[in-house]
């Protein structure tokens, strides 16, 4: 009988350690996600969010407010019929955790500009872009953000 109790205790301890390791790996993967531009550029949207509101206030000018964002979420798509120079200006105020807004070249699966991030400043980006599709993506970890 003592051997059976010891065996069950060992199994419970082993499963507890295994669960803890899995939780730690998921936690570290979330931290890596924020800095993994290859993953950000190539992934489909994977996120959880609360109170994500984006409003167009003028032609091509938006305001946004995010109560909480974890993961990668596409915000807007840009289609260019020919090579162009465009100007993308963004500002954001991050009040919780980490956040950035990036421009992704879809055809080359590449992050080509960080439009705003935790530095809480205004970013002015004049970019020479080739014909194709581009996506603006929000990337965060429990991020609470406002901006335009």
mmCIF file of N, CA and C in Angstrom:
data_model
loop_
_atom_site.group_PDB
_atom_site.id
_atom_site.type_symbol
_atom_site.label_atom_id
_atom_site.label_comp_id
_atom_site.label_asym_id
_atom_site.label_seq_id
_atom_site.Cartn_x
_atom_site.Cartn_y
_atom_site.Cartn_z
ATOM 1 N N UNK A 1 0.817 -1.189 0.000
ATOM 2 C CA UNK A 1 0.000 0.000 0.000
ATOM 3 C C UNK A 1 0.866 1.260 0.000
ATOM 4 N N UNK A 2 1.980 1.260 0.767
ATOM 5 C CA UNK A 2 2.866 2.415 0.806
ATOM 6 C C UNK A 2 3.480 2.667 -0.564
ATOM 7 N N UNK A 3 3.830 1.618 -1.295
ATOM 8 C CA UNK A 3 4.412 1.771 -2.626
ATOM 9 C C UNK A 3 3.424 2.410 -3.598
ATOM 10 N N UNK A 4 2.165 2.071 -3.468
ATOM 11 C CA UNK A 4 1.139 2.640 -4.348
ATOM 12 C C UNK A 4 0.990 4.138 -4.083
ATOM 13 N N UNK A 5 0.985 4.555 -2.817
ATOM 14 C CA UNK A 5 0.886 5.978 -2.471
ATOM 15 C C UNK A 5 2.122 6.732 -2.962
ATOM 16 N N UNK A 6 3.292 6.124 -2.810
ATOM 17 C CA UNK A 6 4.526 6.761 -3.279
ATOM 18 C C UNK A 6 4.501 6.907 -4.797
ATOM 19 N N UNK A 7 4.031 5.888 -5.485
ATOM 20 C CA UNK A 7 3.932 5.911 -6.943
ATOM 21 C C UNK A 7 2.993 7.032 -7.405
ATOM 22 N N UNK A 8 1.849 7.160 -6.778
ATOM 23 C CA UNK A 8 0.880 8.209 -7.123
ATOM 24 C C UNK A 8 1.470 9.588 -6.831
ATOM 25 N N UNK A 9 2.170 9.736 -5.712
ATOM 26 C CA UNK A 9 2.794 11.013 -5.358
ATOM 27 C C UNK A 9 3.847 11.402 -6.391
ATOM 28 N N UNK A 10 4.647 10.455 -6.842
ATOM 29 C CA UNK A 10 5.668 10.724 -7.861
ATOM 30 C C UNK A 10 5.010 11.152 -9.169
ATOM 31 N N UNK A 11 3.949 10.497 -9.567
ATOM 32 C CA UNK A 11 3.242 10.859 -10.806
ATOM 33 C C UNK A 11 2.667 12.272 -10.702
ATOM 34 N N UNK A 12 2.051 12.597 -9.582
ATOM 35 C CA UNK A 12 1.481 13.938 -9.388
ATOM 36 C C UNK A 12 2.591 14.988 -9.439
ATOM 37 N N UNK A 13 3.703 14.736 -8.801
ATOM 38 C CA UNK A 13 4.831 15.685 -8.829
ATOM 39 C C UNK A 13 5.359 15.849 -10.250
ATOM 40 N N UNK A 14 5.506 14.736 -10.972
ATOM 41 C CA UNK A 14 5.992 14.792 -12.353
ATOM 42 C C UNK A 14 5.052 15.611 -13.238
ATOM 43 N N UNK A 15 3.755 15.383 -13.142
ATOM 44 C CA UNK A 15 2.779 16.128 -13.936
ATOM 45 C C UNK A 15 2.777 17.609 -13.564
ATOM 46 N N UNK A 16 2.960 17.919 -12.301
ATOM 47 C CA UNK A 16 3.014 19.316 -11.860
ATOM 48 C C UNK A 16 4.224 20.027 -12.453
ATOM 49 N N UNK A 17 5.376 19.371 -12.435
ATOM 50 C CA UNK A 17 6.594 19.954 -13.016
ATOM 51 C C UNK A 17 6.424 20.127 -14.520
ATOM 52 N N UNK A 18 5.843 19.155 -15.193
ATOM 53 C CA UNK A 18 5.601 19.243 -16.629
ATOM 54 C C UNK A 18 4.680 20.413 -16.961
ATOM 55 N N UNK A 19 3.611 20.588 -16.218
ATOM 56 C CA UNK A 19 2.690 21.704 -16.427
ATOM 57 C C UNK A 19 3.394 23.041 -16.210
ATOM 58 N N UNK A 20 4.211 23.135 -15.191
ATOM 59 C CA UNK A 20 4.962 24.356 -14.921
ATOM 60 C C UNK A 20 5.914 24.686 -16.066
ATOM 61 N N UNK A 21 6.597 23.695 -16.612
ATOM 62 C CA UNK A 21 7.502 23.919 -17.740
ATOM 63 C C UNK A 21 6.742 24.400 -18.980
ATOM 64 N N UNK A 22 5.595 23.827 -19.238
ATOM 65 C CA UNK A 22 4.779 24.252 -20.381
ATOM 66 C C UNK A 22 4.343 25.697 -20.211
ATOM 67 N N UNK A 23 3.899 26.066 -19.028
ATOM 68 C CA UNK A 23 3.490 27.449 -18.771
ATOM 69 C C UNK A 23 4.657 28.422 -18.933
ATOM 70 N N UNK A 24 5.830 28.050 -18.493
ATOM 71 C CA UNK A 24 7.006 28.901 -18.657
ATOM 72 C C UNK A 24 7.378 29.070 -20.125
ATOM 73 N N UNK A 25 7.295 27.998 -20.905
ATOM 74 C CA UNK A 25 7.600 28.095 -22.331
ATOM 75 C C UNK A 25 6.618 29.015 -23.046
ATOM 76 N N UNK A 26 5.344 28.921 -22.727
ATOM 77 C CA UNK A 26 4.342 29.812 -23.329
ATOM 78 C C UNK A 26 4.632 31.256 -22.954
ATOM 79 N N UNK A 27 4.987 31.500 -21.709
ATOM 80 C CA UNK A 27 5.304 32.854 -21.256
ATOM 81 C C UNK A 27 6.507 33.410 -22.019
ATOM 82 N N UNK A 28 7.579 32.628 -22.158
ATOM 83 C CA UNK A 28 8.768 33.106 -22.856
ATOM 84 C C UNK A 28 8.499 33.295 -24.346
ATOM 85 N N UNK A 29 7.648 32.471 -24.947
ATOM 86 C CA UNK A 29 7.304 32.629 -26.358
ATOM 87 C C UNK A 29 6.566 33.947 -26.575
ATOM 88 N N UNK A 30 5.697 34.347 -25.654
ATOM 89 C CA UNK A 30 5.008 35.630 -25.777
ATOM 90 C C UNK A 30 5.996 36.776 -25.748
ATOM 91 N N UNK A 31 7.007 36.710 -24.876
ATOM 92 C CA UNK A 31 8.023 37.752 -24.825
ATOM 93 C C UNK A 31 8.806 37.800 -26.123
ATOM 94 N N UNK A 32 9.128 36.624 -26.698
ATOM 95 C CA UNK A 32 9.869 36.567 -27.949
ATOM 96 C C UNK A 32 9.057 37.123 -29.108
ATOM 97 N N UNK A 33 7.756 36.919 -29.099
ATOM 98 C CA UNK A 33 6.884 37.360 -30.170
ATOM 99 C C UNK A 33 7.050 38.844 -30.464
ATOM 100 N N UNK A 34 7.144 39.643 -29.453
ATOM 101 C CA UNK A 34 7.223 41.094 -29.618
ATOM 102 C C UNK A 34 8.450 41.501 -30.436
ATOM 103 N N UNK A 35 9.542 40.784 -30.292
ATOM 104 C CA UNK A 35 10.788 41.125 -30.989
ATOM 105 C C UNK A 35 11.067 40.261 -32.208
ATOM 106 N N UNK A 36 10.189 39.326 -32.519
ATOM 107 C CA UNK A 36 10.407 38.406 -33.636
ATOM 108 C C UNK A 36 9.722 38.947 -34.894
ATOM 109 N N UNK A 37 10.435 39.790 -35.625
ATOM 110 C CA UNK A 37 9.851 40.425 -36.808
ATOM 111 C C UNK A 37 9.496 39.417 -37.898
ATOM 112 N N UNK A 38 10.252 38.346 -37.998
ATOM 113 C CA UNK A 38 9.929 37.314 -38.989
ATOM 114 C C UNK A 38 8.568 36.693 -38.681
ATOM 115 N N UNK A 39 8.323 36.396 -37.417
ATOM 116 C CA UNK A 39 7.036 35.833 -37.003
ATOM 117 C C UNK A 39 5.905 36.843 -37.221
ATOM 118 N N UNK A 40 6.133 38.097 -36.837
ATOM 119 C CA UNK A 40 5.113 39.143 -36.996
ATOM 120 C C UNK A 40 4.729 39.293 -38.451
ATOM 121 N N UNK A 41 5.726 39.291 -39.343
ATOM 122 C CA UNK A 41 5.471 39.506 -40.773
ATOM 123 C C UNK A 41 4.775 38.321 -41.428
ATOM 124 N N UNK A 42 5.043 37.118 -40.954
ATOM 125 C CA UNK A 42 4.528 35.950 -41.653
ATOM 126 C C UNK A 42 3.278 35.348 -41.034
ATOM 127 N N UNK A 43 2.917 35.767 -39.852
ATOM 128 C CA UNK A 43 1.816 35.109 -39.149
ATOM 129 C C UNK A 43 0.451 35.696 -39.517
ATOM 130 N N UNK A 44 -0.528 34.831 -39.407
ATOM 131 C CA UNK A 44 -1.909 35.296 -39.453
ATOM 132 C C UNK A 44 -2.181 36.018 -38.142
ATOM 133 N N UNK A 45 -3.274 36.742 -38.079
ATOM 134 C CA UNK A 45 -3.624 37.407 -36.831
ATOM 135 C C UNK A 45 -3.859 36.376 -35.733
ATOM 136 N N UNK A 46 -3.185 36.571 -34.612
ATOM 137 C CA UNK A 46 -3.393 35.752 -33.412
ATOM 138 C C UNK A 46 -3.326 36.690 -32.239
ATOM 139 N N UNK A 47 -4.472 36.944 -31.656
ATOM 140 C CA UNK A 47 -4.504 37.943 -30.598
ATOM 141 C C UNK A 47 -5.701 37.739 -29.690
ATOM 142 N N UNK A 48 -5.610 38.357 -28.532
ATOM 143 C CA UNK A 48 -6.776 38.535 -27.676
ATOM 144 C C UNK A 48 -6.827 40.025 -27.372
ATOM 145 N N UNK A 49 -8.016 40.563 -27.355
ATOM 146 C CA UNK A 49 -8.137 42.003 -27.178
ATOM 147 C C UNK A 49 -9.401 42.341 -26.400
ATOM 148 N N UNK A 50 -9.347 43.499 -25.744
ATOM 149 C CA UNK A 50 -10.523 44.063 -25.091
ATOM 150 C C UNK A 50 -10.604 45.526 -25.501
ATOM 151 N N UNK A 51 -11.787 45.958 -25.858
ATOM 152 C CA UNK A 51 -12.030 47.370 -26.180
ATOM 153 C C UNK A 51 -11.070 47.913 -27.232
ATOM 154 N N UNK A 52 -10.977 47.230 -28.377
ATOM 155 C CA UNK A 52 -10.160 47.693 -29.498
ATOM 156 C C UNK A 52 -11.045 48.559 -30.383
ATOM 157 N N UNK A 53 -10.796 49.861 -30.385
ATOM 158 C CA UNK A 53 -11.631 50.798 -31.142
ATOM 159 C C UNK A 53 -10.740 51.611 -32.077
ATOM 160 N N UNK A 54 -11.065 51.604 -33.368
ATOM 161 C CA UNK A 54 -10.362 52.427 -34.357
ATOM 162 C C UNK A 54 -11.410 53.232 -35.114
ATOM 163 N N UNK A 55 -11.186 54.543 -35.206
ATOM 164 C CA UNK A 55 -12.160 55.433 -35.828
ATOM 165 C C UNK A 55 -11.457 56.339 -36.834
ATOM 166 N N UNK A 56 -11.997 56.403 -38.061
ATOM 167 C CA UNK A 56 -11.454 57.327 -39.060
ATOM 168 C C UNK A 56 -12.023 58.710 -38.762
ATOM 169 N N UNK A 57 -11.143 59.678 -38.469
ATOM 170 C CA UNK A 57 -11.601 61.026 -38.132
ATOM 171 C C UNK A 57 -11.490 61.983 -39.311
ATOM 172 N N UNK A 58 -10.650 61.665 -40.282
ATOM 173 C CA UNK A 58 -10.523 62.391 -41.543
ATOM 174 C C UNK A 58 -10.082 61.382 -42.586
ATOM 175 N N UNK A 59 -10.020 61.808 -43.861
ATOM 176 C CA UNK A 59 -9.487 60.909 -44.873
ATOM 177 C C UNK A 59 -8.075 60.495 -44.483
ATOM 178 N N UNK A 60 -7.856 59.201 -44.399
ATOM 179 C CA UNK A 60 -6.543 58.635 -44.093
ATOM 180 C C UNK A 60 -5.978 59.059 -42.742
ATOM 181 N N UNK A 61 -6.819 59.458 -41.797
ATOM 182 C CA UNK A 61 -6.367 59.769 -40.441
ATOM 183 C C UNK A 61 -7.256 59.029 -39.460
ATOM 184 N N UNK A 62 -6.628 58.270 -38.584
ATOM 185 C CA UNK A 62 -7.346 57.403 -37.667
ATOM 186 C C UNK A 62 -6.948 57.690 -36.236
ATOM 187 N N UNK A 63 -7.854 57.443 -35.318
ATOM 188 C CA UNK A 63 -7.569 57.418 -33.892
ATOM 189 C C UNK A 63 -7.875 56.011 -33.404
ATOM 190 N N UNK A 64 -7.106 55.563 -32.421
ATOM 191 C CA UNK A 64 -7.384 54.236 -31.886
ATOM 192 C C UNK A 64 -7.206 54.214 -30.376
ATOM 193 N N UNK A 65 -7.914 53.272 -29.776
ATOM 194 C CA UNK A 65 -7.838 53.053 -28.346
ATOM 195 C C UNK A 65 -7.923 51.543 -28.112
ATOM 196 N N UNK A 66 -6.999 51.034 -27.298
ATOM 197 C CA UNK A 66 -6.960 49.603 -27.017
ATOM 198 C C UNK A 66 -6.929 49.425 -25.509
ATOM 199 N N UNK A 67 -7.945 48.758 -24.979
ATOM 200 C CA UNK A 67 -7.972 48.480 -23.546
ATOM 201 C C UNK A 67 -6.940 47.436 -23.167
ATOM 202 N N UNK A 68 -6.765 46.420 -24.026
ATOM 203 C CA UNK A 68 -5.762 45.385 -23.797
ATOM 204 C C UNK A 68 -5.566 44.621 -25.104
ATOM 205 N N UNK A 69 -4.303 44.419 -25.488
ATOM 206 C CA UNK A 69 -3.971 43.644 -26.682
ATOM 207 C C UNK A 69 -2.792 42.734 -26.365
ATOM 208 N N UNK A 70 -2.961 41.458 -26.643
ATOM 209 C CA UNK A 70 -1.863 40.496 -26.569
ATOM 210 C C UNK A 70 -1.852 39.724 -27.877
ATOM 211 N N UNK A 71 -0.721 39.775 -28.584
ATOM 212 C CA UNK A 71 -0.596 39.073 -29.854
ATOM 213 C C UNK A 71 -0.375 40.024 -31.007
ATOM 214 N N UNK A 72 -0.755 39.566 -32.216
ATOM 215 C CA UNK A 72 -0.567 40.323 -33.453
ATOM 216 C C UNK A 72 -1.926 40.491 -34.120
ATOM 217 N N UNK A 73 -2.313 41.753 -34.422
ATOM 218 C CA UNK A 73 -3.606 42.053 -35.049
ATOM 219 C C UNK A 73 -3.399 43.010 -36.223
ATOM 220 N N UNK A 74 -3.904 42.655 -37.393
ATOM 221 C CA UNK A 74 -3.863 43.549 -38.548
ATOM 222 C C UNK A 74 -4.841 44.693 -38.323
ATOM 223 N N UNK A 75 -4.370 45.909 -38.595
ATOM 224 C CA UNK A 75 -5.185 47.097 -38.364
ATOM 225 C C UNK A 75 -5.684 47.679 -39.677
ATOM 226 N N UNK A 76 -4.811 47.713 -40.689
ATOM 227 C CA UNK A 76 -5.177 48.324 -41.965
ATOM 228 C C UNK A 76 -4.342 47.710 -43.085
ATOM 229 N N UNK A 77 -4.901 47.704 -44.291
ATOM 230 C CA UNK A 77 -4.180 47.210 -45.462
ATOM 231 C C UNK A 77 -3.969 48.356 -46.443
ATOM 232 N N UNK A 78 -2.827 48.336 -47.107
ATOM 233 C CA UNK A 78 -2.482 49.344 -48.111
ATOM 234 C C UNK A 78 -2.144 48.605 -49.399
ATOM 235 N N UNK A 79 -2.800 48.980 -50.507
ATOM 236 C CA UNK A 79 -2.520 48.392 -51.810
ATOM 237 C C UNK A 79 -1.944 49.478 -52.708
ATOM 238 N N UNK A 80 -0.785 49.212 -53.308
ATOM 239 C CA UNK A 80 -0.162 50.167 -54.211
ATOM 240 C C UNK A 80 -0.140 49.588 -55.621
ATOM 241 N N UNK A 81 -0.687 50.357 -56.582
ATOM 242 C CA UNK A 81 -0.711 49.926 -57.975
ATOM 243 C C UNK A 81 0.629 50.141 -58.664
ATOM 244 N N UNK A 82 1.439 51.043 -58.104
ATOM 245 C CA UNK A 82 2.754 51.338 -58.677
ATOM 246 C C UNK A 82 3.700 51.784 -57.555
ATOM 247 N N UNK A 83 4.980 51.812 -57.848
ATOM 248 C CA UNK A 83 5.955 52.253 -56.857
ATOM 249 C C UNK A 83 5.594 53.665 -56.402
ATOM 250 N N UNK A 84 5.688 53.904 -55.096
ATOM 251 C CA UNK A 84 5.246 55.187 -54.554
ATOM 252 C C UNK A 84 6.085 55.579 -53.349
ATOM 253 N N UNK A 85 6.081 56.878 -53.089
ATOM 254 C CA UNK A 85 6.628 57.370 -51.833
ATOM 255 C C UNK A 85 5.433 57.758 -50.981
ATOM 256 N N UNK A 86 5.360 57.209 -49.781
ATOM 257 C CA UNK A 86 4.242 57.534 -48.901
ATOM 258 C C UNK A 86 4.779 58.025 -47.564
ATOM 259 N N UNK A 87 3.939 58.762 -46.883
ATOM 260 C CA UNK A 87 4.281 59.267 -45.557
ATOM 261 C C UNK A 87 3.304 58.666 -44.558
ATOM 262 N N UNK A 88 3.834 57.986 -43.551
ATOM 263 C CA UNK A 88 3.017 57.412 -42.486
ATOM 264 C C UNK A 88 3.468 58.022 -41.172
ATOM 265 N N UNK A 89 2.566 58.736 -40.532
ATOM 266 C CA UNK A 89 2.869 59.351 -39.244
ATOM 267 C C UNK A 89 2.002 58.680 -38.186
ATOM 268 N N UNK A 90 2.587 58.417 -37.039
ATOM 269 C CA UNK A 90 1.843 57.750 -35.977
ATOM 270 C C UNK A 90 2.339 58.236 -34.629
ATOM 271 N N UNK A 91 1.426 58.244 -33.689
ATOM 272 C CA UNK A 91 1.804 58.503 -32.302
ATOM 273 C C UNK A 91 1.005 57.558 -31.426
ATOM 274 N N UNK A 92 1.619 57.139 -30.341
ATOM 275 C CA UNK A 92 0.901 56.269 -29.423
ATOM 276 C C UNK A 92 1.370 56.526 -28.004
ATOM 277 N N UNK A 93 0.460 56.338 -27.096
ATOM 278 C CA UNK A 93 0.742 56.478 -25.673
ATOM 279 C C UNK A 93 0.418 55.140 -25.019
ATOM 280 N N UNK A 94 1.451 54.430 -24.617
ATOM 281 C CA UNK A 94 1.301 53.104 -24.024
ATOM 282 C C UNK A 94 1.239 53.258 -22.508
ATOM 283 N N UNK A 95 0.129 52.848 -21.920
ATOM 284 C CA UNK A 95 -0.020 53.001 -20.470
ATOM 285 C C UNK A 95 0.169 51.694 -19.711
ATOM 286 N N UNK A 96 0.307 50.580 -20.441
ATOM 287 C CA UNK A 96 0.499 49.293 -19.765
ATOM 288 C C UNK A 96 1.271 48.350 -20.680
ATOM 289 N N UNK A 97 2.293 47.700 -20.135
ATOM 290 C CA UNK A 97 3.080 46.658 -20.799
ATOM 291 C C UNK A 97 3.753 47.157 -22.076
ATOM 292 N N UNK A 98 3.794 46.329 -23.154
ATOM 293 C CA UNK A 98 4.553 46.672 -24.355
ATOM 294 C C UNK A 98 3.664 46.657 -25.596
ATOM 295 N N UNK A 99 4.007 47.531 -26.567
ATOM 296 C CA UNK A 99 3.190 47.698 -27.767
ATOM 297 C C UNK A 99 4.039 48.296 -28.871
ATOM 298 N N UNK A 100 3.729 47.915 -30.104
ATOM 299 C CA UNK A 100 4.271 48.613 -31.275
ATOM 300 C C UNK A 100 3.327 48.433 -32.451
ATOM 301 N N UNK A 101 3.383 49.412 -33.345
ATOM 302 C CA UNK A 101 2.621 49.423 -34.586
ATOM 303 C C UNK A 101 3.649 49.318 -35.700
ATOM 304 N N UNK A 102 3.519 48.310 -36.583
ATOM 305 C CA UNK A 102 4.517 48.075 -37.616
ATOM 306 C C UNK A 102 3.882 48.038 -39.001
ATOM 307 N N UNK A 103 4.700 48.321 -40.024
ATOM 308 C CA UNK A 103 4.277 48.189 -41.416
ATOM 309 C C UNK A 103 4.963 46.953 -41.979
ATOM 310 N N UNK A 104 4.154 46.063 -42.568
ATOM 311 C CA UNK A 104 4.655 44.794 -43.086
ATOM 312 C C UNK A 104 4.483 44.748 -44.597
ATOM 313 N N UNK A 105 5.559 44.373 -45.305
ATOM 314 C CA UNK A 105 5.511 44.078 -46.734
ATOM 315 C C UNK A 105 5.035 42.635 -46.844
ATOM 316 N N UNK A 106 3.805 42.432 -47.292
ATOM 317 C CA UNK A 106 3.190 41.100 -47.301
ATOM 318 C C UNK A 106 3.908 40.163 -48.271
ATOM 319 N N UNK A 107 4.249 40.650 -49.464
ATOM 320 C CA UNK A 107 4.855 39.780 -50.473
ATOM 321 C C UNK A 107 6.219 39.252 -50.042
ATOM 322 N N UNK A 108 6.982 40.054 -49.311
ATOM 323 C CA UNK A 108 8.318 39.641 -48.866
ATOM 324 C C UNK A 108 8.334 39.185 -47.409
ATOM 325 N N UNK A 109 7.178 39.161 -46.752
ATOM 326 C CA UNK A 109 7.069 38.772 -45.333
ATOM 327 C C UNK A 109 8.143 39.457 -44.498
ATOM 328 N N UNK A 110 8.103 40.800 -44.529
ATOM 329 C CA UNK A 110 9.143 41.577 -43.858
ATOM 330 C C UNK A 110 8.545 42.797 -43.166
ATOM 331 N N UNK A 111 8.961 43.035 -41.916
ATOM 332 C CA UNK A 111 8.610 44.274 -41.227
ATOM 333 C C UNK A 111 9.535 45.349 -41.775
ATOM 334 N N UNK A 112 8.961 46.392 -42.401
ATOM 335 C CA UNK A 112 9.818 47.413 -43.017
ATOM 336 C C UNK A 112 9.864 48.713 -42.234
ATOM 337 N N UNK A 113 8.961 48.895 -41.266
ATOM 338 C CA UNK A 113 9.009 50.106 -40.441
ATOM 339 C C UNK A 113 8.264 49.885 -39.133
ATOM 340 N N UNK A 114 8.801 50.448 -38.067
ATOM 341 C CA UNK A 114 8.093 50.515 -36.794
ATOM 342 C C UNK A 114 7.489 51.908 -36.726
ATOM 343 N N UNK A 115 6.156 51.984 -36.743
ATOM 344 C CA UNK A 115 5.469 53.267 -36.814
ATOM 345 C C UNK A 115 5.360 53.940 -35.456
ATOM 346 N N UNK A 116 5.174 53.181 -34.396
ATOM 347 C CA UNK A 116 5.233 53.708 -33.034
ATOM 348 C C UNK A 116 5.431 52.553 -32.079
ATOM 349 N N UNK A 117 5.941 52.868 -30.889
ATOM 350 C CA UNK A 117 6.203 51.819 -29.910
ATOM 351 C C UNK A 117 6.158 52.404 -28.509
ATOM 352 N N UNK A 118 6.738 51.717 -27.568
ATOM 353 C CA UNK A 118 6.687 52.125 -26.168
ATOM 354 C C UNK A 118 7.381 53.457 -25.883
ATOM 355 N N UNK A 119 8.078 54.021 -26.850
ATOM 356 C CA UNK A 119 8.756 55.293 -26.602
ATOM 357 C C UNK A 119 7.765 56.455 -26.482
ATOM 358 N N UNK A 120 6.472 56.188 -26.788
ATOM 359 C CA UNK A 120 5.399 57.178 -26.624
ATOM 360 C C UNK A 120 5.657 58.478 -27.378
ATOM 361 N N UNK A 121 6.276 58.391 -28.513
ATOM 362 C CA UNK A 121 6.542 59.591 -29.292
ATOM 363 C C UNK A 121 5.758 59.607 -30.580
ATOM 364 N N UNK A 122 6.041 60.629 -31.373
ATOM 365 C CA UNK A 122 5.432 60.751 -32.695
ATOM 366 C C UNK A 122 6.466 60.292 -33.714
ATOM 367 N N UNK A 123 6.039 59.477 -34.637
ATOM 368 C CA UNK A 123 6.927 58.917 -35.647
ATOM 369 C C UNK A 123 6.516 59.455 -37.012
ATOM 370 N N UNK A 124 7.508 59.919 -37.775
ATOM 371 C CA UNK A 124 7.279 60.378 -39.153
ATOM 372 C C UNK A 124 8.082 59.474 -40.069
ATOM 373 N N UNK A 125 7.392 58.747 -40.929
ATOM 374 C CA UNK A 125 8.049 57.783 -41.811
ATOM 375 C C UNK A 125 7.747 58.126 -43.257
ATOM 376 N N UNK A 126 8.766 58.543 -43.998
ATOM 377 C CA UNK A 126 8.655 58.720 -45.438
ATOM 378 C C UNK A 126 9.284 57.499 -46.075
ATOM 379 N N UNK A 127 8.478 56.724 -46.768
ATOM 380 C CA UNK A 127 8.917 55.422 -47.256
ATOM 381 C C UNK A 127 8.777 55.315 -48.764
ATOM 382 N N UNK A 128 9.787 54.746 -49.402
ATOM 383 C CA UNK A 128 9.733 54.397 -50.820
ATOM 384 C C UNK A 128 9.254 52.947 -50.890
ATOM 385 N N UNK A 129 8.046 52.736 -51.383
ATOM 386 C CA UNK A 129 7.468 51.392 -51.431
ATOM 387 C C UNK A 129 7.243 50.963 -52.871
ATOM 388 N N UNK A 130 7.457 49.680 -53.125
ATOM 389 C CA UNK A 130 7.194 49.135 -54.447
ATOM 390 C C UNK A 130 5.733 48.710 -54.536
ATOM 391 N N UNK A 131 5.290 48.470 -55.750
ATOM 392 C CA UNK A 131 3.919 48.005 -55.979
ATOM 393 C C UNK A 131 3.661 46.756 -55.145
ATOM 394 N N UNK A 132 2.479 46.679 -54.535
ATOM 395 C CA UNK A 132 2.138 45.484 -53.776
ATOM 396 C C UNK A 132 1.223 45.768 -52.611
ATOM 397 N N UNK A 133 1.141 44.782 -51.727
ATOM 398 C CA UNK A 133 0.249 44.855 -50.573
ATOM 399 C C UNK A 133 1.073 45.022 -49.297
ATOM 400 N N UNK A 134 0.608 45.923 -48.435
ATOM 401 C CA UNK A 134 1.243 46.198 -47.152
ATOM 402 C C UNK A 134 0.167 46.164 -46.077
ATOM 403 N N UNK A 135 0.568 45.769 -44.880
ATOM 404 C CA UNK A 135 -0.375 45.684 -43.765
ATOM 405 C C UNK A 135 0.232 46.389 -42.561
ATOM 406 N N UNK A 136 -0.591 47.206 -41.893
ATOM 407 C CA UNK A 136 -0.192 47.788 -40.619
ATOM 408 C C UNK A 136 -0.696 46.839 -39.539
ATOM 409 N N UNK A 137 0.234 46.407 -38.657
ATOM 410 C CA UNK A 137 -0.123 45.452 -37.611
ATOM 411 C C UNK A 137 0.184 46.037 -36.239
ATOM 412 N N UNK A 138 -0.712 45.757 -35.311
ATOM 413 C CA UNK A 138 -0.498 46.103 -33.906
ATOM 414 C C UNK A 138 0.039 44.852 -33.210
ATOM 415 N N UNK A 139 1.101 45.035 -32.422
ATOM 416 C CA UNK A 139 1.737 43.937 -31.707
ATOM 417 C C UNK A 139 1.830 44.323 -30.245
ATOM 418 N N UNK A 140 1.348 43.475 -29.368
ATOM 419 C CA UNK A 140 1.406 43.841 -27.961
ATOM 420 C C UNK A 140 1.394 42.664 -27.022
ATOM 421 N N UNK A 141 1.716 42.976 -25.778
ATOM 422 C CA UNK A 141 1.615 42.014 -24.691
ATOM 423 C C UNK A 141 0.914 42.722 -23.549
ATOM 424 N N UNK A 142 -0.378 42.421 -23.368
ATOM 425 C CA UNK A 142 -1.209 43.062 -22.349
ATOM 426 C C UNK A 142 -1.138 44.584 -22.462
ATOM 427 N N UNK A 143 -1.088 45.079 -23.693
ATOM 428 C CA UNK A 143 -0.878 46.506 -23.935
ATOM 429 C C UNK A 143 -2.181 47.301 -23.833
ATOM 430 N N UNK A 144 -2.116 48.414 -23.129
ATOM 431 C CA UNK A 144 -3.186 49.412 -23.117
ATOM 432 C C UNK A 144 -2.629 50.643 -23.808
ATOM 433 N N UNK A 145 -3.306 51.089 -24.894
ATOM 434 C CA UNK A 145 -2.721 52.102 -25.776
ATOM 435 C C UNK A 145 -3.799 53.058 -26.281
ATOM 436 N N UNK A 146 -3.413 54.323 -26.504
ATOM 437 C CA UNK A 146 -4.213 55.267 -27.281
ATOM 438 C C UNK A 146 -3.276 55.904 -28.293
ATOM 439 N N UNK A 147 -3.829 56.369 -29.406
ATOM 440 C CA UNK A 147 -2.977 57.003 -30.393
ATOM 441 C C UNK A 147 -3.706 57.398 -31.646
ATOM 442 N N UNK A 148 -2.925 57.931 -32.586
ATOM 443 C CA UNK A 148 -3.433 58.262 -33.926
ATOM 444 C C UNK A 148 -2.312 58.155 -34.928
#
